[in-house]
mmCIF file with all atom_site columns, C-alpha atoms in Angstrom:
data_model
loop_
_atom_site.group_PDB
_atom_site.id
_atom_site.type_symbol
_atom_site.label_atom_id
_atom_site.label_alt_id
_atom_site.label_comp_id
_atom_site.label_asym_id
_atom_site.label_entity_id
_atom_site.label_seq_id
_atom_site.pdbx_PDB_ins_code
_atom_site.Cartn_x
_atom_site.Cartn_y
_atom_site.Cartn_z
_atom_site.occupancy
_atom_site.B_iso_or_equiv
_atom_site.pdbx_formal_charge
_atom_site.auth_seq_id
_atom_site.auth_comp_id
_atom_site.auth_asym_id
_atom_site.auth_atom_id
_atom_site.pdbx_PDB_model_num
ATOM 1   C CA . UNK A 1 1   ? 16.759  -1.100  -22.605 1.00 74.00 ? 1   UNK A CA 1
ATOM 2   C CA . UNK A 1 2   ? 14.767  1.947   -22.316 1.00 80.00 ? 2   UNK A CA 1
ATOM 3   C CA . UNK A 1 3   ? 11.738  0.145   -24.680 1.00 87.00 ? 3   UNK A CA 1
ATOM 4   C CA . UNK A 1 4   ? 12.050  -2.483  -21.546 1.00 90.00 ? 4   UNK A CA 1
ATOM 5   C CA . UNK A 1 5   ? 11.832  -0.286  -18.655 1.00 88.00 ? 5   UNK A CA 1
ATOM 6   C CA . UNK A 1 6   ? 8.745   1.667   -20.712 1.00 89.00 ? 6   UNK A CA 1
ATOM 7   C CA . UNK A 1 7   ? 7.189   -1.650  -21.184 1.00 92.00 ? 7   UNK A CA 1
ATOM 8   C CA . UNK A 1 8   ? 7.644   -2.982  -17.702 1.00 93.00 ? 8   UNK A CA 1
ATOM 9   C CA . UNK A 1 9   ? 7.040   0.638   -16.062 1.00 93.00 ? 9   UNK A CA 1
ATOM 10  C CA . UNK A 1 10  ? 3.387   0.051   -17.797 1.00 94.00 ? 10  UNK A CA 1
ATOM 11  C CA . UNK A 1 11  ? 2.734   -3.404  -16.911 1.00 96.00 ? 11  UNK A CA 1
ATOM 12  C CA . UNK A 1 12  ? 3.050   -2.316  -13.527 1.00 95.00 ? 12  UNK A CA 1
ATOM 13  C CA . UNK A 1 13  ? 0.658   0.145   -13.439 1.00 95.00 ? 13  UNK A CA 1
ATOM 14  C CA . UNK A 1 14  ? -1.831  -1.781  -15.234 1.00 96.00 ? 14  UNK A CA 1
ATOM 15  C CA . UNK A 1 15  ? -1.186  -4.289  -12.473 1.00 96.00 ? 15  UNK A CA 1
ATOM 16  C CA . UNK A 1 16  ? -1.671  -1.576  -9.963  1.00 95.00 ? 16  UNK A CA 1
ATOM 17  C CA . UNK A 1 17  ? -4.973  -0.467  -11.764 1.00 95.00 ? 17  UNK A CA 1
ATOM 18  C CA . UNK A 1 18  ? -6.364  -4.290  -12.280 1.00 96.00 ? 18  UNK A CA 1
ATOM 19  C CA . UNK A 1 19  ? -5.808  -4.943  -8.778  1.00 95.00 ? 19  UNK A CA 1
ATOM 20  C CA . UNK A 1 20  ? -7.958  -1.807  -7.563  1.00 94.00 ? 20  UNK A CA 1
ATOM 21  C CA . UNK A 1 21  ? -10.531 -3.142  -10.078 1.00 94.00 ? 21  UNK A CA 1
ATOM 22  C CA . UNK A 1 22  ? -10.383 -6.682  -8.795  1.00 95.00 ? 22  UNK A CA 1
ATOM 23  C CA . UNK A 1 23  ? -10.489 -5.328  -5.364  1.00 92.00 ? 23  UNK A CA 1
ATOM 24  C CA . UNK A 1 24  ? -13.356 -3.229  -5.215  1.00 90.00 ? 24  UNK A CA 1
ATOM 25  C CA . UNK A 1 25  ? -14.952 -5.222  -7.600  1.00 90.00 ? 25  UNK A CA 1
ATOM 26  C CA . UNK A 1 26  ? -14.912 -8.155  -5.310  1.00 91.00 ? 26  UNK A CA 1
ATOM 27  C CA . UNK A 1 27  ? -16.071 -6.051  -2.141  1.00 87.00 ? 27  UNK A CA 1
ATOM 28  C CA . UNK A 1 28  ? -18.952 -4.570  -4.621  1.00 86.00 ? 28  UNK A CA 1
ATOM 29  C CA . UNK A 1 29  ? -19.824 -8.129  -5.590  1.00 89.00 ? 29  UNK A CA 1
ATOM 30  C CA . UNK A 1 30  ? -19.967 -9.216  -1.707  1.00 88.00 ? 30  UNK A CA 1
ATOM 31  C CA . UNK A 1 31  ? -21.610 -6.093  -0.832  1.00 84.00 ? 31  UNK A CA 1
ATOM 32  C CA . UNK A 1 32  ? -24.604 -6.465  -3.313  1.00 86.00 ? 32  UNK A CA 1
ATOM 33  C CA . UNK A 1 33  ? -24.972 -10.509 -2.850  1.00 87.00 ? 33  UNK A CA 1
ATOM 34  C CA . UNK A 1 34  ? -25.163 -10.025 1.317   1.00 86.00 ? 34  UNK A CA 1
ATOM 35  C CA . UNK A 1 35  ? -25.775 -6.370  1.747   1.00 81.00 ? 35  UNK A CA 1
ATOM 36  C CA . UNK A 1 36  ? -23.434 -3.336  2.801   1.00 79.00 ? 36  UNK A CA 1
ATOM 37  C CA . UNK A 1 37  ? -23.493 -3.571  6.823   1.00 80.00 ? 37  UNK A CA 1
ATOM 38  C CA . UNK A 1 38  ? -21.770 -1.799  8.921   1.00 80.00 ? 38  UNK A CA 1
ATOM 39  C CA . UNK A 1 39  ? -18.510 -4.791  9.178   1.00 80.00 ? 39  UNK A CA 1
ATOM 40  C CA . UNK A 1 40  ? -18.325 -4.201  5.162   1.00 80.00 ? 40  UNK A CA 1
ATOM 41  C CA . UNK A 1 41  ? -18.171 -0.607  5.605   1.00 79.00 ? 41  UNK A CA 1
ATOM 42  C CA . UNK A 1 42  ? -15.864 -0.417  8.051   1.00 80.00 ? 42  UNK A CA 1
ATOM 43  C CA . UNK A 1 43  ? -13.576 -2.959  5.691   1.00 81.00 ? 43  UNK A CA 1
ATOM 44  C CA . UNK A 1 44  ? -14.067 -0.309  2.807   1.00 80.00 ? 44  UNK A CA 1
ATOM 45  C CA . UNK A 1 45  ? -12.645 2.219   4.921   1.00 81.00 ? 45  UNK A CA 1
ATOM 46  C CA . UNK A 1 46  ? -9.910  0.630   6.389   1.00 81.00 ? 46  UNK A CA 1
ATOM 47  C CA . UNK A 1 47  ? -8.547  -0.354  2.988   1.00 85.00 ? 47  UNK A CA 1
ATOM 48  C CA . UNK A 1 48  ? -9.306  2.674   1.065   1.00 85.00 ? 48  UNK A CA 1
ATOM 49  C CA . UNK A 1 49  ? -5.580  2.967   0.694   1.00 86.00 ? 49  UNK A CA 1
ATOM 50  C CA . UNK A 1 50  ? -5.423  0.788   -1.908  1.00 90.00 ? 50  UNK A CA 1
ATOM 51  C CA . UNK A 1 51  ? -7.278  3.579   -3.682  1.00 89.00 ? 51  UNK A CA 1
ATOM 52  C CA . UNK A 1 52  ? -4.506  5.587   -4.011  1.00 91.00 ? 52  UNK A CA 1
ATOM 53  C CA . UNK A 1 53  ? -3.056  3.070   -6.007  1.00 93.00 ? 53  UNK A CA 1
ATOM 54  C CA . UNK A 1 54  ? -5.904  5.075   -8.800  1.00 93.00 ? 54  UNK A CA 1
ATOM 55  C CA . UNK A 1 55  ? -3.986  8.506   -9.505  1.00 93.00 ? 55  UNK A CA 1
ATOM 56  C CA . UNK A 1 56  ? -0.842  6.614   -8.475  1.00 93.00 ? 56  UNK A CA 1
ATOM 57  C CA . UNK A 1 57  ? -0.769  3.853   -11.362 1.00 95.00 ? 57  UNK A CA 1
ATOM 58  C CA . UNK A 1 58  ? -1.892  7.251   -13.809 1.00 94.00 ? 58  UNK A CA 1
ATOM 59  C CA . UNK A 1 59  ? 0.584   9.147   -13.178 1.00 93.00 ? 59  UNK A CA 1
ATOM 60  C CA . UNK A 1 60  ? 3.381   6.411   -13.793 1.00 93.00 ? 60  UNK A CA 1
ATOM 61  C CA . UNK A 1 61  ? 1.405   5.394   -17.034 1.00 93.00 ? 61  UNK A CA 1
ATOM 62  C CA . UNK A 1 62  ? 1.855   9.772   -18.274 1.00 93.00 ? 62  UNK A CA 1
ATOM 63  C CA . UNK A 1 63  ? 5.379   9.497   -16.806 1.00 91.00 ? 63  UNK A CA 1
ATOM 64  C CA . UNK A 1 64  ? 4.951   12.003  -14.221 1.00 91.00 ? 64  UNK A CA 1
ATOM 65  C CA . UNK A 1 65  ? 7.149   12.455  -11.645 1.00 92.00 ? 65  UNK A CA 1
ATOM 66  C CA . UNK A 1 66  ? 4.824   13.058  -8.415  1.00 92.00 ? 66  UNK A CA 1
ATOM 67  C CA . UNK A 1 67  ? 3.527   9.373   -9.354  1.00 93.00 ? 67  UNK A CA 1
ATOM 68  C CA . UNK A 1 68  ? 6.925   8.313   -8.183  1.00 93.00 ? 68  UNK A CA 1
ATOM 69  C CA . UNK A 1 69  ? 6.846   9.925   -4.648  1.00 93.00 ? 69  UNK A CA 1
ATOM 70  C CA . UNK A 1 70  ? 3.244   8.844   -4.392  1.00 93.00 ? 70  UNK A CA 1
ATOM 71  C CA . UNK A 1 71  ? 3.887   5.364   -4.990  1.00 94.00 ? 71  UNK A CA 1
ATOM 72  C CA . UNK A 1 72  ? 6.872   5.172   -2.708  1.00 94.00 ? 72  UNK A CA 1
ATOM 73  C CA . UNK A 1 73  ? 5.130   7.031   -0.187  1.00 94.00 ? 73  UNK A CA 1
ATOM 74  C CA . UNK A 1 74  ? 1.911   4.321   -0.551  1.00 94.00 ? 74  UNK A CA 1
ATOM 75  C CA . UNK A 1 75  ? 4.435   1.515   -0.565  1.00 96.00 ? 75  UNK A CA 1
ATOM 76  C CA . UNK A 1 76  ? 6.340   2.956   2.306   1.00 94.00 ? 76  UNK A CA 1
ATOM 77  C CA . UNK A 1 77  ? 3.175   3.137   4.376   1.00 94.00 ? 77  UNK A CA 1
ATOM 78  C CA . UNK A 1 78  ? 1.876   -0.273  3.371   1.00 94.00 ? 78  UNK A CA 1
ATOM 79  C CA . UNK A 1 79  ? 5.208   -1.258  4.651   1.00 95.00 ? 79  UNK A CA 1
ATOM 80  C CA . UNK A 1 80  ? 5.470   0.468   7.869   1.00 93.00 ? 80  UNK A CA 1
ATOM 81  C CA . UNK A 1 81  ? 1.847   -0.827  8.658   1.00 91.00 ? 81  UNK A CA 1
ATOM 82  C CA . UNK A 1 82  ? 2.208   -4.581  7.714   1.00 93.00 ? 82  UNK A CA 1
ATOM 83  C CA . UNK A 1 83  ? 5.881   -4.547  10.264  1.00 94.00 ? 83  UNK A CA 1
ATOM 84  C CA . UNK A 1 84  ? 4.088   -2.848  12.885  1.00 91.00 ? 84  UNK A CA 1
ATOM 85  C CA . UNK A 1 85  ? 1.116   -5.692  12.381  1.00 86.00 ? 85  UNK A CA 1
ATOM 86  C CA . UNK A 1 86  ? 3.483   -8.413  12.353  1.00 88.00 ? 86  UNK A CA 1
ATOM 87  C CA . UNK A 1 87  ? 5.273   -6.850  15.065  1.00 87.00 ? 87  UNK A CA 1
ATOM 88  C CA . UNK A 1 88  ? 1.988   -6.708  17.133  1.00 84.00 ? 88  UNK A CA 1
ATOM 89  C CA . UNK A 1 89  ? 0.474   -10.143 15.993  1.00 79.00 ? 89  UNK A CA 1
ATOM 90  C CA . UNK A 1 90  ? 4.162   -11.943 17.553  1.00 80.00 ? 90  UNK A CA 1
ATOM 91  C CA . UNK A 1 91  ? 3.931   -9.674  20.670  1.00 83.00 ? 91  UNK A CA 1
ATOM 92  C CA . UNK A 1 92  ? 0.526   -11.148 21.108  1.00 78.00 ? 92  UNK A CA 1
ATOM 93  C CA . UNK A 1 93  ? 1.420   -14.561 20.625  1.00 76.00 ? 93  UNK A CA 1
ATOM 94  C CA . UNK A 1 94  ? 4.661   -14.425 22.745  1.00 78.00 ? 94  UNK A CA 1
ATOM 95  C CA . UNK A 1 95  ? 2.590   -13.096 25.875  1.00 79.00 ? 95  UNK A CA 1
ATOM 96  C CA . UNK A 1 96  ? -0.337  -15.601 25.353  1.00 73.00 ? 96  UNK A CA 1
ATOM 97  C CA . UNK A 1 97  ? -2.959  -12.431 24.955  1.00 73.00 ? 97  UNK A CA 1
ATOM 98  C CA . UNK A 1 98  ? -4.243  -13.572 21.461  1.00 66.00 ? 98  UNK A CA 1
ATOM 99  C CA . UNK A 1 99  ? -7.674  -15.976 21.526  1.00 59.00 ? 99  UNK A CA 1
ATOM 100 C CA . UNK A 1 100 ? -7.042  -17.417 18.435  1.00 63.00 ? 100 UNK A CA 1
ATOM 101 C CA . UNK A 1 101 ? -3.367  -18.254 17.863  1.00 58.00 ? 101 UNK A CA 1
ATOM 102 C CA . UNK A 1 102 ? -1.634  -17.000 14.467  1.00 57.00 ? 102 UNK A CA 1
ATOM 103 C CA . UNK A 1 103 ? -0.968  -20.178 12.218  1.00 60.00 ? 103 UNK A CA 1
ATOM 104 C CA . UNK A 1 104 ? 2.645   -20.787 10.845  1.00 58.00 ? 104 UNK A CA 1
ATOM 105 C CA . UNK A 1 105 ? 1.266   -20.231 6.988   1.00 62.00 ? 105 UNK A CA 1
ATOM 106 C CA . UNK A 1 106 ? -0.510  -16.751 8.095   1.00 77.00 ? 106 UNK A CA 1
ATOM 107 C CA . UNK A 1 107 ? 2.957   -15.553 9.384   1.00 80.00 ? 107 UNK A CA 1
ATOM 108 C CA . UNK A 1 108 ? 4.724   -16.768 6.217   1.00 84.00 ? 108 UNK A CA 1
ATOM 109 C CA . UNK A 1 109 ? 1.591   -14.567 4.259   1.00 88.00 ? 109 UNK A CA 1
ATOM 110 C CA . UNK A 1 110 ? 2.188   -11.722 6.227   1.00 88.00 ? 110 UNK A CA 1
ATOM 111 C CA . UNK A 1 111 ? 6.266   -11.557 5.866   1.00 91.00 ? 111 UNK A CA 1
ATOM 112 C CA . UNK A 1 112 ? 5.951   -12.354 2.253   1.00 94.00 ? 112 UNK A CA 1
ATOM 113 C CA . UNK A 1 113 ? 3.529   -8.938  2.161   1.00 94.00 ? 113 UNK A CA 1
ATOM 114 C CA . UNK A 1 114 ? 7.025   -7.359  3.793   1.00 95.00 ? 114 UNK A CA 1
ATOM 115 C CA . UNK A 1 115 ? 9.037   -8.407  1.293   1.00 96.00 ? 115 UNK A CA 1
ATOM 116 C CA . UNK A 1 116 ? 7.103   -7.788  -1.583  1.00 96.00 ? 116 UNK A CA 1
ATOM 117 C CA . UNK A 1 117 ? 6.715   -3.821  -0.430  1.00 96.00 ? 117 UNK A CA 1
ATOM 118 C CA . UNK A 1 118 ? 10.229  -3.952  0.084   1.00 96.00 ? 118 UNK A CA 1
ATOM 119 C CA . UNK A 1 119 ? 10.591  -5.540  -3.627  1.00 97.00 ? 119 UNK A CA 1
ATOM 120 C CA . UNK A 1 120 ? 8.806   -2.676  -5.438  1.00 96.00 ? 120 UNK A CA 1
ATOM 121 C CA . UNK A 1 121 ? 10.614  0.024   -2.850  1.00 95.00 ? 121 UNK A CA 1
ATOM 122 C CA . UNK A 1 122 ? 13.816  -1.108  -4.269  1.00 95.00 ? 122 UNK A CA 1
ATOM 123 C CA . UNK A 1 123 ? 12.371  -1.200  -8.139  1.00 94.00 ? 123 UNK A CA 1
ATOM 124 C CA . UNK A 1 124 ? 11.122  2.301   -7.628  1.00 94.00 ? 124 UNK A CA 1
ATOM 125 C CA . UNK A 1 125 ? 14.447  3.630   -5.970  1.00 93.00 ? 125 UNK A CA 1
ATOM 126 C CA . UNK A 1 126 ? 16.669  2.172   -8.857  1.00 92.00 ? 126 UNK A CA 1
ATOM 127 C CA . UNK A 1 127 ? 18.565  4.836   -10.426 1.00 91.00 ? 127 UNK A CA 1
ATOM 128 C CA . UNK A 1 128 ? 16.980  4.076   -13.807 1.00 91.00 ? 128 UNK A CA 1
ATOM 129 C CA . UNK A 1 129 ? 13.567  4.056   -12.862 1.00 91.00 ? 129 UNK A CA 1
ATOM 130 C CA . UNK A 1 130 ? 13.695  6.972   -11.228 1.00 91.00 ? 130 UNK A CA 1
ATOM 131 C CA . UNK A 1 131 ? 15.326  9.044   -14.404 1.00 90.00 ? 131 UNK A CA 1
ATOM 132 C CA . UNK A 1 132 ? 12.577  7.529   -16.299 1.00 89.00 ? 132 UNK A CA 1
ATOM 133 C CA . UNK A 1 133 ? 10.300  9.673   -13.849 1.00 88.00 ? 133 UNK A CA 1
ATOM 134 C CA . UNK A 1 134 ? 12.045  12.251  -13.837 1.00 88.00 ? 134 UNK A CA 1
ATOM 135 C CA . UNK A 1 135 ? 13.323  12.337  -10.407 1.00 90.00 ? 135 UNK A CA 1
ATOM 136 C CA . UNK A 1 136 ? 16.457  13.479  -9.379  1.00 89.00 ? 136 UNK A CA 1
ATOM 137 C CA . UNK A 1 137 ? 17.339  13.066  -5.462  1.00 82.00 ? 137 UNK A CA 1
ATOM 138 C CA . UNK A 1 138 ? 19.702  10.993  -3.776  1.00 84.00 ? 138 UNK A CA 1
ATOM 139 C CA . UNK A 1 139 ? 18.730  8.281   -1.162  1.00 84.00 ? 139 UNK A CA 1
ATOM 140 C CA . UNK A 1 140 ? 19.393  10.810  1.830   1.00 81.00 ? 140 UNK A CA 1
ATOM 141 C CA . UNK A 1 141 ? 17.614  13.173  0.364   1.00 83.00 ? 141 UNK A CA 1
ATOM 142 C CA . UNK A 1 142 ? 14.008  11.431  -0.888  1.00 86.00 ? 142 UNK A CA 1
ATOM 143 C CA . UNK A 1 143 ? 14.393  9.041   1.720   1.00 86.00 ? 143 UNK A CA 1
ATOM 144 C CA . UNK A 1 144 ? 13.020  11.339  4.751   1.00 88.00 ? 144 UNK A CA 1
ATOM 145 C CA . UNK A 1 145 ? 10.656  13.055  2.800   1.00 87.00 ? 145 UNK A CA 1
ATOM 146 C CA . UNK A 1 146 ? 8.745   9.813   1.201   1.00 89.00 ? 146 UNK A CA 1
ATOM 147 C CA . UNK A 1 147 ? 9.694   8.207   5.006   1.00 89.00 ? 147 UNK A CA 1
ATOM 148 C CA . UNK A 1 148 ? 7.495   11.362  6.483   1.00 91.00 ? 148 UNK A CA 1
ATOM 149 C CA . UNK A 1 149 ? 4.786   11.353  4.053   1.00 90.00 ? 149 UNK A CA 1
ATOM 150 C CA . UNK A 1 150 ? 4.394   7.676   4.698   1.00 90.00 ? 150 UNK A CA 1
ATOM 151 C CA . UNK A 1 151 ? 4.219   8.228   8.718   1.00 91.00 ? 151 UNK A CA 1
ATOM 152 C CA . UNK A 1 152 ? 1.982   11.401  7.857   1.00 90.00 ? 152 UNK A CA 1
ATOM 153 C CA . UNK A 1 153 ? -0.242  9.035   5.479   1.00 90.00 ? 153 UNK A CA 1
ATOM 154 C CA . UNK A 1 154 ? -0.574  5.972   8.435   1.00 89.00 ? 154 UNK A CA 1
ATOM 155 C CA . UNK A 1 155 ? -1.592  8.475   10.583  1.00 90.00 ? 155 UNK A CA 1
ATOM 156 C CA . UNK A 1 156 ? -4.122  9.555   8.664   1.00 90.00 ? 156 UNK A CA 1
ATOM 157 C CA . UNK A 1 157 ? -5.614  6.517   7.871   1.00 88.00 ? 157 UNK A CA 1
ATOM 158 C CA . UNK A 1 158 ? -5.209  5.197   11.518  1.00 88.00 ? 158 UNK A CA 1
ATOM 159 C CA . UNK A 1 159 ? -7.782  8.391   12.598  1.00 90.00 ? 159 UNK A CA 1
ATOM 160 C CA . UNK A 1 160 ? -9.729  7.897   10.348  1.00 88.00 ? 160 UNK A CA 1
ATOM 161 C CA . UNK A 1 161 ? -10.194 4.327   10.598  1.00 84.00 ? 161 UNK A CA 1
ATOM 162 C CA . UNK A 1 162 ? -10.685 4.975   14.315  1.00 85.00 ? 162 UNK A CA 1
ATOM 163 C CA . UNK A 1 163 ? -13.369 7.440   13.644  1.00 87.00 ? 163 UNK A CA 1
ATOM 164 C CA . UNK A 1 164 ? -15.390 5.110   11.797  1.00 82.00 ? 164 UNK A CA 1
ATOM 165 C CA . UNK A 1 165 ? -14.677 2.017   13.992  1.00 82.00 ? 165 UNK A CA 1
ATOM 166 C CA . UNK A 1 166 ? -16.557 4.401   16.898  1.00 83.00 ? 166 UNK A CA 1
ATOM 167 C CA . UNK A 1 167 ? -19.088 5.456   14.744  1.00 84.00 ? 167 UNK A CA 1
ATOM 168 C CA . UNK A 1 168 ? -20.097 2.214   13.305  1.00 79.00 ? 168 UNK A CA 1
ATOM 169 C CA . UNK A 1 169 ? -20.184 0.960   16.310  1.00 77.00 ? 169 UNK A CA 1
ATOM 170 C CA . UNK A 1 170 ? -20.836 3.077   19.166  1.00 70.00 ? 170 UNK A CA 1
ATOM 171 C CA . UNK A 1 171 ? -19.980 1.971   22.875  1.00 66.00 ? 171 UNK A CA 1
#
């Protein structure tokens, strides 16, 4: 069993690293065929989260245990932004304030992105995964810290995605 949660602990962060890769990659590939304008900066900004998802996917491949908060607190945050998105994209469409209305399959996209945050949140909290990184907290008491670093991180980015929306473009 512990040969299977090595071997799946890896393939995940090989996943995590490949899809940084593929990622970045594609936004490189976009950015040298039609140029690196201001809308494909701001897009390189406003997902640079996903470059956590770098030191993150390390540190779970050398088994260290500040991997584990990192990840949850990424995964947390990519959570708590997608719900408030969702949240804000029906509030929209309920009060008629949205130009271009959300289609049925975009919602389904967008709750499947819920659930599969909330998928790896509950791999990462399982009791054996956890001992395998060496961490050692109950729910009550990792829950508020990874739950505040998460906050903490969205606020971050949401500045700083700000401050380069008004710098790129200037009112």
């Amino acid at each position: 069993m512990e040969r299977k949660l090595t071997i799946l602990i890896n393939i995940y962060a090989v996943f995590l690293l490949l899809f940084v890769l593929a990622y970045y990659g594609y936004y490189l590939y976009i950015g040298i065929l039609w140029g690196f304008g201001e809308r494909m900066f701001t897009l390189l900004v406003s997902d640079s989260l996903f470059l956590l998802f770098i030191p993150a996917a390390v540190g779970i491949l050398f088994k260290k245990t500040w991997s584990w908060w990192l990840n949850m607190i990424i995964f947390f945050q990519l959570f708590i932004a997608k719900f408030i998105a969702l949240g804000a994209n029906v509030t929209l469409l309920m009060t008629d304030t949205v130009a271009q209305p959300l289609q049925g399959s975009n919602l389904l996209v967008e709750i499947l992105y819920l659930v599969l945050y909330l998928i790896i949140i509950t791999a990462l909290s399982l009791k054996i995964v956890k001992q395998r990184l060496s961490v050692n907290r109950r729910f009550g008491e990792w829950f508020w810290r990874v739950f505040t670093g998460a906050i903490g991180l969205y606020v971050f980015h949401f500045i700083i995605t700000l401050l380069v929306i008004a710098w790129v473009s200037p009112v």
